[in-house]
PDB file of C-alpha atoms and ligand atoms in Angstrom:
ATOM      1  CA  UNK A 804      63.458 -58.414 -89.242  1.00  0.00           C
ATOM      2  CA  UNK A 805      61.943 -56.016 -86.980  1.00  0.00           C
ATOM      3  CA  UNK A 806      60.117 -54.169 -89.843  1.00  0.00           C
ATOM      4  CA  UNK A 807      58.049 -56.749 -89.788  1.00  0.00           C
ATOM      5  CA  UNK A 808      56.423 -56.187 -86.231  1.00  0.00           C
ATOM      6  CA  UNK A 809      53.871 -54.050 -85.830  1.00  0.00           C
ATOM      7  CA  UNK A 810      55.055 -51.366 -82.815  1.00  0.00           C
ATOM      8  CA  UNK A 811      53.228 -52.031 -79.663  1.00  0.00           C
ATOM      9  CA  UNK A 812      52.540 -48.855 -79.397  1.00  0.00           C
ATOM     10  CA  UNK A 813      51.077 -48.159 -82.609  1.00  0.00           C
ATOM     11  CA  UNK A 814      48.648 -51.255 -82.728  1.00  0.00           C
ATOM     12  CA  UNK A 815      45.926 -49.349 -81.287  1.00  0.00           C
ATOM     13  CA  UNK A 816      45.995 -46.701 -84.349  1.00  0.00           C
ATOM     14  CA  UNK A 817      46.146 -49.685 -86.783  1.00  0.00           C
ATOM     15  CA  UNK A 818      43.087 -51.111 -85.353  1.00  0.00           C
ATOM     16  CA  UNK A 819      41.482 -47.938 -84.984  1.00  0.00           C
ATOM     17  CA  UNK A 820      42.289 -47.359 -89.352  1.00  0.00           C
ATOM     18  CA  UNK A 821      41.718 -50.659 -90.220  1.00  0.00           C
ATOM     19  CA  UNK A 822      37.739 -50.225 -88.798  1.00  0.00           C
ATOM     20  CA  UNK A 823      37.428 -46.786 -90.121  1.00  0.00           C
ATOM     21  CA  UNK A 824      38.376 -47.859 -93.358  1.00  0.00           C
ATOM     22  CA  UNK A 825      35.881 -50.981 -93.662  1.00  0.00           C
ATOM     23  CA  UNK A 826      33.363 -48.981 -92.313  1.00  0.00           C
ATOM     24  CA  UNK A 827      33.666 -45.854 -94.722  1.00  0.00           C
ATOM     25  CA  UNK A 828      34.613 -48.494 -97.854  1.00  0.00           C
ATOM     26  CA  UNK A 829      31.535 -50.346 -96.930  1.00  0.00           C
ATOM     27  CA  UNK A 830      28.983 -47.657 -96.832  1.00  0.00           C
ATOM     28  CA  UNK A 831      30.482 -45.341 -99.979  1.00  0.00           C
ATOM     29  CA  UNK A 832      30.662 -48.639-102.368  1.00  0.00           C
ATOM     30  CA  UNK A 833      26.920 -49.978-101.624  1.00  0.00           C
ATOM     31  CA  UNK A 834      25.889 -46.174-101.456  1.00  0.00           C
ATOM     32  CA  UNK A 835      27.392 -45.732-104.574  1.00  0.00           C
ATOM     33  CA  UNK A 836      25.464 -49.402-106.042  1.00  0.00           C
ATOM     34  CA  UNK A 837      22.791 -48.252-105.234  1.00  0.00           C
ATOM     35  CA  UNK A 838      22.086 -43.903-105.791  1.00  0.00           C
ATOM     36  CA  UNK A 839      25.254 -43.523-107.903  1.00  0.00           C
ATOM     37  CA  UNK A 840      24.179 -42.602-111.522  1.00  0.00           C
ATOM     38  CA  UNK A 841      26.328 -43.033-114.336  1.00  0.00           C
ATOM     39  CA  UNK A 842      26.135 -42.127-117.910  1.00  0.00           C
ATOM     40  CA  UNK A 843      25.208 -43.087-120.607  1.00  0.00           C
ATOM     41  CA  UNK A 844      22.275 -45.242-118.385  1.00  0.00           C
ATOM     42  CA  UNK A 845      20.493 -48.462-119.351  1.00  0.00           C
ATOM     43  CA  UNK A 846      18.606 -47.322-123.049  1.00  0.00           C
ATOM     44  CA  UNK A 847      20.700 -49.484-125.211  1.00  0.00           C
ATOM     45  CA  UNK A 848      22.655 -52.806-124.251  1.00  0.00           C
ATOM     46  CA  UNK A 849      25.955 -51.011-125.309  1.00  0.00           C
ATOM     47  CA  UNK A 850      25.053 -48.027-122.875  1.00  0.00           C
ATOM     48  CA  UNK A 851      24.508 -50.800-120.273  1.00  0.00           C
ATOM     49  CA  UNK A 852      27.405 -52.404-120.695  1.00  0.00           C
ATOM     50  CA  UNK A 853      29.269 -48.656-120.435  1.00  0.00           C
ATOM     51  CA  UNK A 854      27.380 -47.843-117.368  1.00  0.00           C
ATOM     52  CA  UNK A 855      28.332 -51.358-115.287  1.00  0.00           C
ATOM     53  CA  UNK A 856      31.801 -51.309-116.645  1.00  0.00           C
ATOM     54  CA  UNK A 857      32.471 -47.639-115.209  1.00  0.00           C
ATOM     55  CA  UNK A 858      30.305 -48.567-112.049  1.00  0.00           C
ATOM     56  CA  UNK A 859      32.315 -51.396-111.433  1.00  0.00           C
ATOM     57  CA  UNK A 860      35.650 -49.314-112.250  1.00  0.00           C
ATOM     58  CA  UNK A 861      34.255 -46.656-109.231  1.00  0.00           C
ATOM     59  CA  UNK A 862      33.457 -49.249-106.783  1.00  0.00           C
ATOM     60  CA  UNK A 863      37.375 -50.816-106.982  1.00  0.00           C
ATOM     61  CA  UNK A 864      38.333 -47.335-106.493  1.00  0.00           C
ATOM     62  CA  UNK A 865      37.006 -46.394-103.836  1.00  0.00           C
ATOM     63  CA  UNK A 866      38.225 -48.041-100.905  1.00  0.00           C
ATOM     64  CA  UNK A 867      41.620 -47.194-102.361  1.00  0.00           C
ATOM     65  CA  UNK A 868      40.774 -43.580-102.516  1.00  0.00           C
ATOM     66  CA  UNK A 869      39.077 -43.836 -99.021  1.00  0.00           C
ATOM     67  CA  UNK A 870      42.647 -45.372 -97.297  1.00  0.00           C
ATOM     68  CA  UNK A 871      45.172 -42.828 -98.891  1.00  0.00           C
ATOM     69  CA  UNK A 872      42.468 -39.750 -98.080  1.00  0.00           C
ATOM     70  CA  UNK A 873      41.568 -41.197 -94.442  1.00  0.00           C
ATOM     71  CA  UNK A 874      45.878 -41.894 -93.733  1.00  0.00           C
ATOM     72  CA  UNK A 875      46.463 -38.211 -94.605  1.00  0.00           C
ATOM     73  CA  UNK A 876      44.184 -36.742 -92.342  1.00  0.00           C
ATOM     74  CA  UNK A 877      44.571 -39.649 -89.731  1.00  0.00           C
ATOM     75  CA  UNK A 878      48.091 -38.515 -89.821  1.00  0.00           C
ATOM     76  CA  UNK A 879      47.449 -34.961 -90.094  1.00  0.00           C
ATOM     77  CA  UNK A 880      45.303 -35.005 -86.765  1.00  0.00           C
ATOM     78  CA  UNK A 881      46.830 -37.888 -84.680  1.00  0.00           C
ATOM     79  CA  UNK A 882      50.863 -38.038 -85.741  1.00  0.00           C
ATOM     80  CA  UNK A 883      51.261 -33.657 -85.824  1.00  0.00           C
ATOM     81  CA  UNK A 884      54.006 -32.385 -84.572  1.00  0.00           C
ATOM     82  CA  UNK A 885      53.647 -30.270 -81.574  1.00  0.00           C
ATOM     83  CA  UNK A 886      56.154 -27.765 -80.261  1.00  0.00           C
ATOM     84  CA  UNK A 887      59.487 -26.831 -82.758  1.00  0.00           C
ATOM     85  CA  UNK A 888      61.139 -29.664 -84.590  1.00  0.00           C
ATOM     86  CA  UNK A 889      64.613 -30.779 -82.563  1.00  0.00           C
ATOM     87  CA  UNK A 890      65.895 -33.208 -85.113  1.00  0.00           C
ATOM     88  CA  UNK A 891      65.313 -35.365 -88.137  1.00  0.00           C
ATOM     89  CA  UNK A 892      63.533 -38.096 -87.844  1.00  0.00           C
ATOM     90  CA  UNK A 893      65.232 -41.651 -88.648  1.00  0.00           C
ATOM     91  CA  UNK A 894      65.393 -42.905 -92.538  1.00  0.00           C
ATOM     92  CA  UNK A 895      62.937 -45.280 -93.616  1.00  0.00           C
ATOM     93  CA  UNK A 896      64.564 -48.469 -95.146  1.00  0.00           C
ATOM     94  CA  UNK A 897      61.154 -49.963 -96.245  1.00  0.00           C
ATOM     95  CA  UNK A 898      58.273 -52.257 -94.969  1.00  0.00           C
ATOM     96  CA  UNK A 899      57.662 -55.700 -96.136  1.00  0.00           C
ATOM     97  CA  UNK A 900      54.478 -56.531 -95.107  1.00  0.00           C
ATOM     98  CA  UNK A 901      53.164 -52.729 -96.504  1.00  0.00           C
ATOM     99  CA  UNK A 902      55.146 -53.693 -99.825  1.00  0.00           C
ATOM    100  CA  UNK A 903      53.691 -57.253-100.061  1.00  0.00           C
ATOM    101  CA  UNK A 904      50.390 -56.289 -99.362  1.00  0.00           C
ATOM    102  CA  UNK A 905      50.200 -53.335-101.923  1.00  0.00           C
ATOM    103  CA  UNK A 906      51.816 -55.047-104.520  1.00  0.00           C
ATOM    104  CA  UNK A 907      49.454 -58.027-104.120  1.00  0.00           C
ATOM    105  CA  UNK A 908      46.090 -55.764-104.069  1.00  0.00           C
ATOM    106  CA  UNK A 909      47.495 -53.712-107.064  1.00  0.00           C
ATOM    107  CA  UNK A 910      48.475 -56.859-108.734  1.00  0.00           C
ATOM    108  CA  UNK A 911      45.273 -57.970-108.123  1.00  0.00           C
ATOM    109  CA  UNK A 912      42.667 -55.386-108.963  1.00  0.00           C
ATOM    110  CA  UNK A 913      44.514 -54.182-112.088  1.00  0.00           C
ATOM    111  CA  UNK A 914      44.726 -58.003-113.347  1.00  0.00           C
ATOM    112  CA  UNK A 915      40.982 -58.277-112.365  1.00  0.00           C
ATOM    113  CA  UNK A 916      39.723 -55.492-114.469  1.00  0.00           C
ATOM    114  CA  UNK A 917      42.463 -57.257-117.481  1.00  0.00           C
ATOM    115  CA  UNK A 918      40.070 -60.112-117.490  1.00  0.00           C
ATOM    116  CA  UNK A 919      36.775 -58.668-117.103  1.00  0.00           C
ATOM    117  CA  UNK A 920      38.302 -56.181-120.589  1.00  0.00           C
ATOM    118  CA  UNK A 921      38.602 -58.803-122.454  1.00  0.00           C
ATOM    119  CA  UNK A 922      36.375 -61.086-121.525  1.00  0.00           C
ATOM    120  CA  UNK A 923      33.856 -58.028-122.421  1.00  0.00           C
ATOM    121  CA  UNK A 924      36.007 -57.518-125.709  1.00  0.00           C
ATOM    122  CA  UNK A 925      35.185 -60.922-126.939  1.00  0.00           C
ATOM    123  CA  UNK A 926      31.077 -60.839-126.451  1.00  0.00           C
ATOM    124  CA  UNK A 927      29.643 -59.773-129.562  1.00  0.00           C
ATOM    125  CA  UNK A 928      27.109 -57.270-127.555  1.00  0.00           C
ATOM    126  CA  UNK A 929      29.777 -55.055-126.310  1.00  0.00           C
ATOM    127  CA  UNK A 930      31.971 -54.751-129.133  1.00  0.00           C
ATOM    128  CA  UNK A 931      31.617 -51.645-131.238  1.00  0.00           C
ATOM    129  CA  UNK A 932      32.700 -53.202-134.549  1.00  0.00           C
ATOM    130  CA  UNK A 933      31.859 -56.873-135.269  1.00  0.00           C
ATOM    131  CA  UNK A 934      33.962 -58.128-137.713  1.00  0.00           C
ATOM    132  CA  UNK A 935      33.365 -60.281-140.560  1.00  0.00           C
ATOM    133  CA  UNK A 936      29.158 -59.714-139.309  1.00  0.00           C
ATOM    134  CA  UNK A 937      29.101 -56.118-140.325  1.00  0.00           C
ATOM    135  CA  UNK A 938      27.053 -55.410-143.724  1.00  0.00           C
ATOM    136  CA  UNK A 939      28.016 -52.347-143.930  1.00  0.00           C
ATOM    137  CA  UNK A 940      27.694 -52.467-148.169  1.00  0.00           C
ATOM    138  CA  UNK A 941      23.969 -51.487-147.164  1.00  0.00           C
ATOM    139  CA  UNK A 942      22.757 -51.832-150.577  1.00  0.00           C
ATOM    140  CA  UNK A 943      18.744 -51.072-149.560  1.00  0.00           C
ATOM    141  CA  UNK A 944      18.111 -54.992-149.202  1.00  0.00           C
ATOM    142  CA  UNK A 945      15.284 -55.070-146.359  1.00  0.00           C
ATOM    143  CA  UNK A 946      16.690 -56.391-143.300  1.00  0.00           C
ATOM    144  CA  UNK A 947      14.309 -58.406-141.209  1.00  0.00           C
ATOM    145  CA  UNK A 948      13.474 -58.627-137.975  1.00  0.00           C
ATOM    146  CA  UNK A 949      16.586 -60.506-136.542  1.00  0.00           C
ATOM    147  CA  UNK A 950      19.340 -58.822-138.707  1.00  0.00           C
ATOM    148  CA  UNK A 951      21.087 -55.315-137.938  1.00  0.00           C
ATOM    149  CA  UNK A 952      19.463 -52.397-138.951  1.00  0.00           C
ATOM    150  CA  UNK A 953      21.056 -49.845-141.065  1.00  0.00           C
ATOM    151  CA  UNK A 954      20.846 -46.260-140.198  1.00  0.00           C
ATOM    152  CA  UNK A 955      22.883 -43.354-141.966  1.00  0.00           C
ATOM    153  CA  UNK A 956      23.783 -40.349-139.913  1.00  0.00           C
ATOM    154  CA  UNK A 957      24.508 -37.645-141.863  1.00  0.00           C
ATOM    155  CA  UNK A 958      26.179 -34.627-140.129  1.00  0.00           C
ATOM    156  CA  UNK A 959      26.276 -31.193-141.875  1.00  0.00           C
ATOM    157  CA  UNK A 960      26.673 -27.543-141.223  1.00  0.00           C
ATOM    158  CA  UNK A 961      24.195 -27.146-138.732  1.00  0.00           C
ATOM    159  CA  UNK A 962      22.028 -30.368-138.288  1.00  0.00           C
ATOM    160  CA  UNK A 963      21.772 -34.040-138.149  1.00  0.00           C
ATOM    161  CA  UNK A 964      19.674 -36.361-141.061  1.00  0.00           C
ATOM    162  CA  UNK A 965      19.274 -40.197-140.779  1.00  0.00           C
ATOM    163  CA  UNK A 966      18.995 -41.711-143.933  1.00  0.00           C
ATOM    164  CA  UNK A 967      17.311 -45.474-143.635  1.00  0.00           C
ATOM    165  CA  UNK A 968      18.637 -48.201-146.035  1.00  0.00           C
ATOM    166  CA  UNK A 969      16.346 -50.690-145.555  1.00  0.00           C
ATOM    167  CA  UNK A 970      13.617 -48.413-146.278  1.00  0.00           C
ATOM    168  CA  UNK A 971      14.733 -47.199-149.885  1.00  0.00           C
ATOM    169  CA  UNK A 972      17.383 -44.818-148.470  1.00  0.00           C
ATOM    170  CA  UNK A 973      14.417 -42.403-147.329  1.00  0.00           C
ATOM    171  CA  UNK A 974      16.195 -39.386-145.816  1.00  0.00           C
ATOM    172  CA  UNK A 975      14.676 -37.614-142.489  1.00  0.00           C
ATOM    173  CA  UNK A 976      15.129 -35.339-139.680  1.00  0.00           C
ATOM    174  CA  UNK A 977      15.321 -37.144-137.110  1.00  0.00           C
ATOM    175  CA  UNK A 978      16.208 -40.295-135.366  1.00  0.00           C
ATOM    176  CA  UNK A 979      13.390 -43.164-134.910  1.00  0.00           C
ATOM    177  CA  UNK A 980      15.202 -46.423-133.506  1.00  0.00           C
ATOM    178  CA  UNK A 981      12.572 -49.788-132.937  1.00  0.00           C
ATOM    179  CA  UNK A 982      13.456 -51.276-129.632  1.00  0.00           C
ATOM    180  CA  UNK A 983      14.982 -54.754-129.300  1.00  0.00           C
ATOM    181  CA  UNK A 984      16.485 -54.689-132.649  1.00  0.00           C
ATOM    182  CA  UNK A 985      19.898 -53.970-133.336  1.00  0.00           C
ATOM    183  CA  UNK A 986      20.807 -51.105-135.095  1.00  0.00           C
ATOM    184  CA  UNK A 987      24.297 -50.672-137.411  1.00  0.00           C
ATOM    185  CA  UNK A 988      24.804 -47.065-137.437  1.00  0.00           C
ATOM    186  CA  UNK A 989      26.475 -45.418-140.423  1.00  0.00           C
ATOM    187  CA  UNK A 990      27.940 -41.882-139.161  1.00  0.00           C
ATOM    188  CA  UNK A 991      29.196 -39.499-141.779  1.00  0.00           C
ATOM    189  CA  UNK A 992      29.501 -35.996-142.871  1.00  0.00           C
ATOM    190  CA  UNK A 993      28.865 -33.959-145.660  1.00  0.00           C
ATOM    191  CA  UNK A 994      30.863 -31.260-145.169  1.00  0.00           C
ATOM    192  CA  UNK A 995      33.498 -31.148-142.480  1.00  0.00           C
ATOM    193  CA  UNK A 996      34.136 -33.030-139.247  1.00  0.00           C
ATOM    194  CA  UNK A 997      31.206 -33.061-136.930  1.00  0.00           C
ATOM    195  CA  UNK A 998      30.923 -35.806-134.415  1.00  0.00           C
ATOM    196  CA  UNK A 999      27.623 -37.820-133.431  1.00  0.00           C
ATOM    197  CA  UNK A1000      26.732 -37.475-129.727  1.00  0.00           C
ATOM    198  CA  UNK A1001      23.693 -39.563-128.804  1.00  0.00           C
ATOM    199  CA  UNK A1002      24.592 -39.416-124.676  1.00  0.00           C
ATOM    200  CA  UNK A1003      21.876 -42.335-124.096  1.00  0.00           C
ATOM    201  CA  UNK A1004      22.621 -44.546-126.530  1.00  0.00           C
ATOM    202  CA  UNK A1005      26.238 -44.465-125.333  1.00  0.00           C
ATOM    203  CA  UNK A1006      27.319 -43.617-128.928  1.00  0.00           C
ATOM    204  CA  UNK A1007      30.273 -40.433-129.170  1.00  0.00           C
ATOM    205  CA  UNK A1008      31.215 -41.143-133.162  1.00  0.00           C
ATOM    206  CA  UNK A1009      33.262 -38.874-135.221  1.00  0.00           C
ATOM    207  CA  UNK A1010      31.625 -37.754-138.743  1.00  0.00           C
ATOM    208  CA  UNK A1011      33.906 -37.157-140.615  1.00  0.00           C
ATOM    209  CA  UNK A1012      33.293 -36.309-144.777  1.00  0.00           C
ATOM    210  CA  UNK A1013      34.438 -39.429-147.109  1.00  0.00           C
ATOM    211  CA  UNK A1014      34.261 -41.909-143.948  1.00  0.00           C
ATOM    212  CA  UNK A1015      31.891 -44.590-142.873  1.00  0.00           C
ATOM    213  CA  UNK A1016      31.860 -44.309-139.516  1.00  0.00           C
ATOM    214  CA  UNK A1017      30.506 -47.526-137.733  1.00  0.00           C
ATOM    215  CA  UNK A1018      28.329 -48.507-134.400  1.00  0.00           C
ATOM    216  CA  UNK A1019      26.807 -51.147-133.678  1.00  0.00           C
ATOM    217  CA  UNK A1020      23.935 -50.016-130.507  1.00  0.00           C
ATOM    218  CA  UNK A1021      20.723 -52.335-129.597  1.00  0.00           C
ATOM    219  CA  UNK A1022      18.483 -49.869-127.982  1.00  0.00           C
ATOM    220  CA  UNK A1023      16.973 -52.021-124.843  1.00  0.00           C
ATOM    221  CA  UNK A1024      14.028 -48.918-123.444  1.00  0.00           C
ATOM    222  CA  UNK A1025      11.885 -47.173-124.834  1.00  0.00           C
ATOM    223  CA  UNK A1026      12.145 -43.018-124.969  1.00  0.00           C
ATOM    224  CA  UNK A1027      13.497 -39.960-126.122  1.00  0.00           C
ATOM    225  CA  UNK A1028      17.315 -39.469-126.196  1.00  0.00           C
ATOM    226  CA  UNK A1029      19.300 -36.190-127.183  1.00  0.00           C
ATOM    227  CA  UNK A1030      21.211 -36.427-130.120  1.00  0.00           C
ATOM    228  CA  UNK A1031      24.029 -32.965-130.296  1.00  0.00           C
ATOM    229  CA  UNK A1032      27.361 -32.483-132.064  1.00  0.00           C
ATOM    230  CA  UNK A1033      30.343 -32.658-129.929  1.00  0.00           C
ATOM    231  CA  UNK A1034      32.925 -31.242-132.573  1.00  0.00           C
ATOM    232  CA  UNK A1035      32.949 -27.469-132.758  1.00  0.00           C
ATOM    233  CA  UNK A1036      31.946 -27.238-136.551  1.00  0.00           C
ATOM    234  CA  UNK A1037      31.297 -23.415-137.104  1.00  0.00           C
ATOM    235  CA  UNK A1038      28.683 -20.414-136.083  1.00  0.00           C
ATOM    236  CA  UNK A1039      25.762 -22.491-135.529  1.00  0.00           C
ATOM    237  CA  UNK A1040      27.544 -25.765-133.810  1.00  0.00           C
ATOM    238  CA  UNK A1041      25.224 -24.639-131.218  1.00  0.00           C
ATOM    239  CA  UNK A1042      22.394 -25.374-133.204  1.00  0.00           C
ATOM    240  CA  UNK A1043      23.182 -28.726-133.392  1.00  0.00           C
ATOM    241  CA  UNK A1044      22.350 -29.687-129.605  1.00  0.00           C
ATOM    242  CA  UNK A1045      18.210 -29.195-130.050  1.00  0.00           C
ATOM    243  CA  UNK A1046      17.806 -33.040-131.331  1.00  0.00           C
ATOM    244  CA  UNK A1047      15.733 -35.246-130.023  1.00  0.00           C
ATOM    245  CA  UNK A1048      15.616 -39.180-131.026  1.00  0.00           C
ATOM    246  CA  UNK A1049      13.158 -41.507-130.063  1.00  0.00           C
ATOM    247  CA  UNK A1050      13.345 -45.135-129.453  1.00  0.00           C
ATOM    248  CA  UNK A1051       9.873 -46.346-129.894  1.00  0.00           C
ATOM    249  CA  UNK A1052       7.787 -50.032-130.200  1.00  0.00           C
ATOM    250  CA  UNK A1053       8.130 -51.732-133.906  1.00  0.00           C
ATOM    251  CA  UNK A1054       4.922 -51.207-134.668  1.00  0.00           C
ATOM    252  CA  UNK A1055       5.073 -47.372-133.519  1.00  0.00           C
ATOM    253  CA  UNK A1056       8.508 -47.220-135.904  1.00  0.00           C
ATOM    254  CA  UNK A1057       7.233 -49.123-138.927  1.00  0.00           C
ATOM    255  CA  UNK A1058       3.903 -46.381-139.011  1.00  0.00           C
ATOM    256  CA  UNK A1059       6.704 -43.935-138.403  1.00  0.00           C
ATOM    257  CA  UNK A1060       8.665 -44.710-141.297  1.00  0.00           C
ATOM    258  CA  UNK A1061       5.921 -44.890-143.557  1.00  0.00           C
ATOM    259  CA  UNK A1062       5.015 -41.778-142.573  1.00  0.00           C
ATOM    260  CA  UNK A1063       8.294 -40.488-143.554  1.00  0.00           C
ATOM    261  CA  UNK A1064       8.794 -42.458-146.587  1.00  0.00           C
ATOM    262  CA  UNK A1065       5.175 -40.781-147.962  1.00  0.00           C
ATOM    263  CA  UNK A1066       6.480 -37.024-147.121  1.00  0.00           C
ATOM    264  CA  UNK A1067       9.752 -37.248-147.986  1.00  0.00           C
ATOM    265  CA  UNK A1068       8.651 -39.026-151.476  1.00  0.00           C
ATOM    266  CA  UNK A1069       8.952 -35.563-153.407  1.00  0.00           C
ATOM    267  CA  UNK A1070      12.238 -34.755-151.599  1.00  0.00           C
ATOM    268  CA  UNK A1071      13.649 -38.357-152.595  1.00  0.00           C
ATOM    269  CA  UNK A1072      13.586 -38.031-155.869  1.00  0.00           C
ATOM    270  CA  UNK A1073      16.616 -34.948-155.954  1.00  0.00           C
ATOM    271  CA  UNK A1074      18.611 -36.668-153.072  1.00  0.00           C
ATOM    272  CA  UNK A1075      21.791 -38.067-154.322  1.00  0.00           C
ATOM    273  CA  UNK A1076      21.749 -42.075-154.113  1.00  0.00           C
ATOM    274  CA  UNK A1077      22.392 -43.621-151.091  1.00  0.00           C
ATOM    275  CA  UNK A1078      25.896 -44.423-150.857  1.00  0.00           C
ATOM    276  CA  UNK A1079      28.258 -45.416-147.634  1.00  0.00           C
ATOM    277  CA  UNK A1080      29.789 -41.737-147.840  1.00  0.00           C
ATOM    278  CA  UNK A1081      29.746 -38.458-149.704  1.00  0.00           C
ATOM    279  CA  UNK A1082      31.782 -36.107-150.717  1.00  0.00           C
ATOM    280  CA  UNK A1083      31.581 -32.329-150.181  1.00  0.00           C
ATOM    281  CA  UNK A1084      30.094 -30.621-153.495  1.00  0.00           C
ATOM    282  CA  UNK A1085      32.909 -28.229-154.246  1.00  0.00           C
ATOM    283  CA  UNK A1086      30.806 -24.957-154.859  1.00  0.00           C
ATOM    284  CA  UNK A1087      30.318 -23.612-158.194  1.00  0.00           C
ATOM    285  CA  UNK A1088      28.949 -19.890-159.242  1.00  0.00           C
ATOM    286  CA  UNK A1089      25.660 -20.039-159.401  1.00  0.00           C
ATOM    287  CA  UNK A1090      24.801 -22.669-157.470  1.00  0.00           C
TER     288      UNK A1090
HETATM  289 CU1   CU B 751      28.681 -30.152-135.961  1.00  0.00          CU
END
């Protein structure tokens, strides 16, 4: 088996790859733990969980990306041809010890990240839908401190309403979320499909008219976040990029709300009922 000997004279270029290769993998992976920023960022525990999961996906890559890049030019500078080609070169049967160890590494990383899926599938924090916890009926019963939240979003040619359960189904413009306290978001439409794009909460949800879209998010920082739609839904689908939500203390949310309840008391006496979805209003003349 003389595949499996390693050419005297090419021991020196193994060496010399096998150093470059720690040495770049090194520096890029704890250069890229430490400056590399990845959306969605750290505002809810869901985002969190986003941002470690791709982080960690980037780091495995890398020193895989780093040896096929560095063999090519390696190769490229150090195996060229010089001078007019005279004759093929000899067939290559294979190389067990280059098979063994790439299937091993693959098998390895790729059953790696199997485990760390669904061990992160099974914690409750990570998981967009909880089943059998949801509550999605959100029939207006005040939730209290420890229980999910229940916020509607409502998309519609051109803009975004949240419509609060637990607060009598009061209907505003934009999105107040108290930190620490997890939030079951209702996405929906009113018209046609729109889709819910909060980039810091880590939450991308279709809204689509007649469905109850849900998301479970537990905003973890305080702060603004943008809130746009990321379906092309007409002229103005522009328009819909301007939001800005807020993730503030309870206290600073529970004035908040008030607040809203009080000016929106007019407007909630001609908003339909709160209900998990709507339907579009077919117009009529004269309306
Ligand atoms: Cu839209």
């Amino acid at each position: 088996m003389s595949s499996f000997r390693i050419e005297e004279a090419d021991r020196p270029h193994v060496i010399r790859l096998a150093i470059i290769w720690v040495v770049l993998s090194a520096i890029a992976v704890i250069a890229e733990l430490l400056f590399l920023h990845i959306p969605p960022g750290d505002q809810t525990v869901q985002g969190q969980d986003q941002t470690n999961t791709m982080l960690l996906m980037t780091a495995l890559a890398t020193p895989v990306f780093i040896g096929v890049v560095m063999m090519v030019i390696y190769s490229a500078i150090y195996f060229r041809r010089s001078g007019p080609e005279l004759v093929d070169g000899p067939p290559m049967t294979g190389n067990a010890p280059v098979q063994v160890v790439w299937i091993t590494v693959s098998a390895i990383i790729v059953l790696f990240l199997a485990f760390v899926g669904i061990t992160t599938l099974a914690t409750n924090s990570s998981a967009q839908t909880v089943p059998g916890q949801s509550s999605s009926s959100a029939s207006g019963s005040a939730g209290g401190a420890g229980s999910e939240m229940q916020v509607q979003v409502i998309a519609q040619q051109w803009y975004f309403t949240y419509r609060y359960a637990d607060y009598g189904g009061v209907e505003t413009t934009h999105l107040y979320l108290p930190v620490n306290r997890p939030v079951e978001l209702h996405v929906t439409s009113l018209d046609i499909i729109h889709s819910f794009w909060a980039y810091q909460l880590g939450v991308k949800a279709d809204a689509n008219p007649g469905v109850d879209n849900v998301f479970h998010i537990t905003p973890q920082k305080t702060g603004s976040f943008q809130v746009r739609c990321a379906e092309l839904c007409g002229i103005w689908h522009g328009q819909m990029s301007d939001a800005e939500g807020q993730v503030v203390s309870q206290s600073d949310f529970d004035t908040w709300i008030a607040q809203q309840q009080q000016d929106y008391a007019v407007i909630q006496k001609v908003v339909p009922s709160y209900a998990p979805y709507y339907f579009p209003v077919p117009l009529t003349k004269g309306s």
